[in-house]
Amino acid sequence: SVALARALGVSAPDEVKAIEAAALLHDTGKLAVPEHILNKPGKLTAAEFEQIKLHVDVGADILSSIEFPYPVVPIVRAHHENWDGSGYPRKLSGEAIPLAARIFAVADVFDALCSKRPYKEPMTLAEALSVIEKDAGQHFDPVVVAAFIKIAPGLYAKPTAKPAGKPNRQTNRQTDWRSRLCYRKACFFLRLGI
């Protein structure tokens, strides 16, 4: 997210720090979503998806209680809004979505596409970029996508085979996301001095 922000000319330290913090904390609200939904290997039902959508406002509300020295909450609250207004929770569109949230949305989806999940294998760089390019103008800000396409090859890490006897971090990352979230938040708050 930070590399994409810089590629788009975002240089104000507060804006960069806000994007960095939002990248770490954006899924805090998933603590309110039942684990069986988060780890479901198949397609979500409409009711399950409605529960998933709650994580945006829950996370933003939790983070609102922290006095960040930069604007983290607006990014978290808008990270699932879509350029064409079809996103959630407020159906914002275009430039009504904060630039930092538009930047983060592309980076977050790229990460999801290139990561192993309970319901899918990771995509290749070419596959992930194809999805993102196809969604420019609908899901994503076309200007942000154009900048991302230029820098993505340098951000992509190919999935690698793990040596025998070592834990599979990718699998553990998916099944133990609550521990990861707590660890990431603790590291962030230690750096922030909170």
XYZ file of C-alpha atoms in Angstrom:
194
model
C 0.000 0.000 0.000
C 2.765 2.414 0.908
C 4.686 1.710 -2.330
C 1.521 2.366 -4.344
C 0.812 5.563 -2.402
C 4.311 6.812 -3.151
C 3.923 5.861 -6.836
C 0.817 8.068 -6.875
C 2.694 10.999 -5.342
C 1.414 10.662 -1.771
C 4.334 11.924 0.270
C 2.882 13.627 3.343
C 4.193 11.610 6.308
C 0.776 11.560 8.037
C -0.933 10.159 4.938
C 1.730 7.503 4.440
C 1.592 6.504 8.123
C -2.221 6.344 7.971
C -2.065 3.979 4.989
C 0.558 1.844 6.718
C -1.543 1.639 9.895
C -4.742 0.883 7.977
C -2.957 -1.931 6.137
C -2.173 -3.520 9.492
C -5.489 -2.819 11.215
C -8.183 -2.865 8.507
C -9.555 -6.290 9.445
C -9.831 -5.608 13.192
C -13.617 -5.819 12.842
C -13.365 -9.457 11.764
C -13.141 -10.213 15.467
C -16.944 -9.831 15.382
C -17.390 -12.372 12.567
C -17.747 -16.054 13.504
C -14.623 -18.046 12.679
C -16.568 -20.708 10.775
C -17.572 -18.001 8.287
C -14.071 -16.548 7.976
C -12.559 -19.985 7.346
C -15.360 -21.409 5.218
C -13.831 -23.301 2.294
C -16.786 -22.748 -0.041
C -18.916 -19.869 -1.247
C -20.575 -17.726 1.423
C -24.355 -17.574 1.655
C -26.030 -14.170 1.386
C -26.526 -14.142 5.179
C -22.864 -15.023 5.793
C -21.718 -12.268 3.438
C -23.886 -9.772 5.338
C -22.036 -10.812 8.518
C -18.670 -10.365 6.791
C -19.676 -6.861 5.675
C -20.150 -5.828 9.311
C -16.401 -6.011 9.906
C -15.837 -2.645 8.227
C -17.925 -0.578 10.630
C -17.025 -2.717 13.653
C -13.323 -2.263 12.910
C -13.679 1.459 12.281
C -15.662 1.855 15.503
C -13.018 -0.030 17.502
C -10.225 2.045 15.978
C -12.171 5.279 16.580
C -11.500 4.835 20.281
C -7.766 5.254 19.640
C -6.373 8.732 19.160
C -4.213 8.126 16.101
C -2.002 11.045 15.103
C -3.097 10.479 11.481
C -6.383 9.553 9.707
C -6.590 5.741 9.916
C -10.336 5.336 10.541
C -11.559 6.858 7.229
C -9.382 4.383 5.316
C -10.672 1.419 7.307
C -14.281 2.592 6.977
C -13.990 2.973 3.175
C -11.714 0.084 2.173
C -14.614 -1.946 0.709
C -16.217 0.924 -1.189
C -16.119 0.538 -4.979
C -15.329 3.177 -7.594
C -18.749 2.639 -9.229
C -20.686 2.886 -5.928
C -21.451 -0.829 -5.620
C -19.310 -1.397 -2.520
C -20.122 -1.264 1.177
C -20.956 -0.071 3.785
C -21.978 3.394 2.474
C -22.036 2.879 -1.322
C -19.584 5.746 -1.865
C -18.304 6.197 -5.402
C -15.469 7.863 -7.291
C -13.557 10.574 -5.524
C -15.996 10.526 -2.593
C -13.908 7.539 -1.482
C -10.756 8.789 0.249
C -7.677 8.358 -1.976
C -5.923 6.355 0.731
C -8.842 3.878 0.815
C -8.777 3.602 -3.002
C -5.053 2.853 -2.836
C -5.482 0.350 -0.051
C -8.370 -1.429 -1.831
C -6.150 -2.315 -4.793
C -3.266 -3.484 -2.595
C -5.586 -5.490 -0.337
C -7.282 -7.296 -3.240
C -3.900 -7.999 -4.851
C -2.707 -9.543 -1.579
C -5.891 -11.640 -1.332
C -5.591 -12.840 -4.934
C -1.943 -13.838 -4.500
C -2.463 -15.565 -1.129
C -3.680 -19.048 -0.351
C -7.075 -18.962 1.321
C -9.283 -21.739 2.734
C -11.394 -21.473 -0.417
C -8.703 -20.955 -3.106
C -5.099 -21.349 -4.198
C -2.936 -18.258 -4.842
C -3.039 -16.692 -8.306
C -0.003 -15.956 -10.413
C 1.045 -12.353 -10.931
C -0.465 -12.340 -14.428
C -3.783 -13.755 -13.211
C -4.026 -11.283 -10.322
C -3.183 -8.300 -12.535
C -5.788 -9.445 -15.064
C -8.474 -9.433 -12.356
C -7.426 -6.004 -11.096
C -7.250 -4.507 -14.608
C -10.682 -5.943 -15.458
C -12.142 -4.278 -12.361
C -10.670 -0.822 -13.061
C -13.544 1.632 -13.350
C -15.934 -0.620 -11.459
C -14.310 -1.876 -8.276
C -11.148 0.237 -8.481
C -10.076 3.776 -9.341
C -8.575 3.472 -12.858
C -5.740 5.883 -12.028
C -4.751 3.806 -8.999
C -4.875 0.606 -11.068
C -2.646 2.112 -13.782
C -0.032 3.051 -11.176
C -0.313 -0.357 -9.532
C 0.206 -2.267 -12.790
C 3.562 -0.484 -13.171
C 4.867 -1.417 -9.710
C 3.195 -4.798 -9.107
C 5.967 -7.008 -10.521
C 8.309 -5.668 -7.831
C 5.760 -6.432 -5.099
C 4.816 -9.960 -6.121
C 6.336 -12.796 -4.117
C 5.945 -16.223 -5.702
C 4.618 -18.890 -3.333
C 7.494 -21.199 -2.437
C 7.587 -24.789 -1.263
C 8.344 -25.154 2.426
C 11.174 -27.447 3.581
C 9.975 -30.712 5.146
C 9.471 -30.505 8.876
C 8.820 -26.743 8.909
C 5.334 -25.412 9.642
C 3.446 -24.163 6.616
C 3.175 -20.450 7.381
C 0.612 -19.936 4.610
C -1.788 -22.473 6.168
C -1.149 -21.221 9.692
C -1.689 -17.666 8.484
C -5.171 -18.543 7.329
C -6.269 -20.627 10.303
C -4.751 -18.452 13.015
C -5.625 -14.978 11.757
C -6.794 -13.762 15.175
C -3.336 -14.367 16.650
C -1.730 -12.618 13.673
C -4.041 -9.661 14.076
C -3.237 -9.325 17.785
C 0.495 -9.608 17.093
C 0.372 -7.027 14.282
C -1.631 -4.617 16.421
C 0.754 -5.048 19.349
C 3.777 -4.348 17.122
C 2.047 -1.337 15.630
C 1.103 0.133 18.989
C 4.612 -0.426 20.334
C 6.028 1.499 17.379
C 3.417 4.223 17.862
C 4.187 4.406 21.577
C 0.595 3.733 22.683
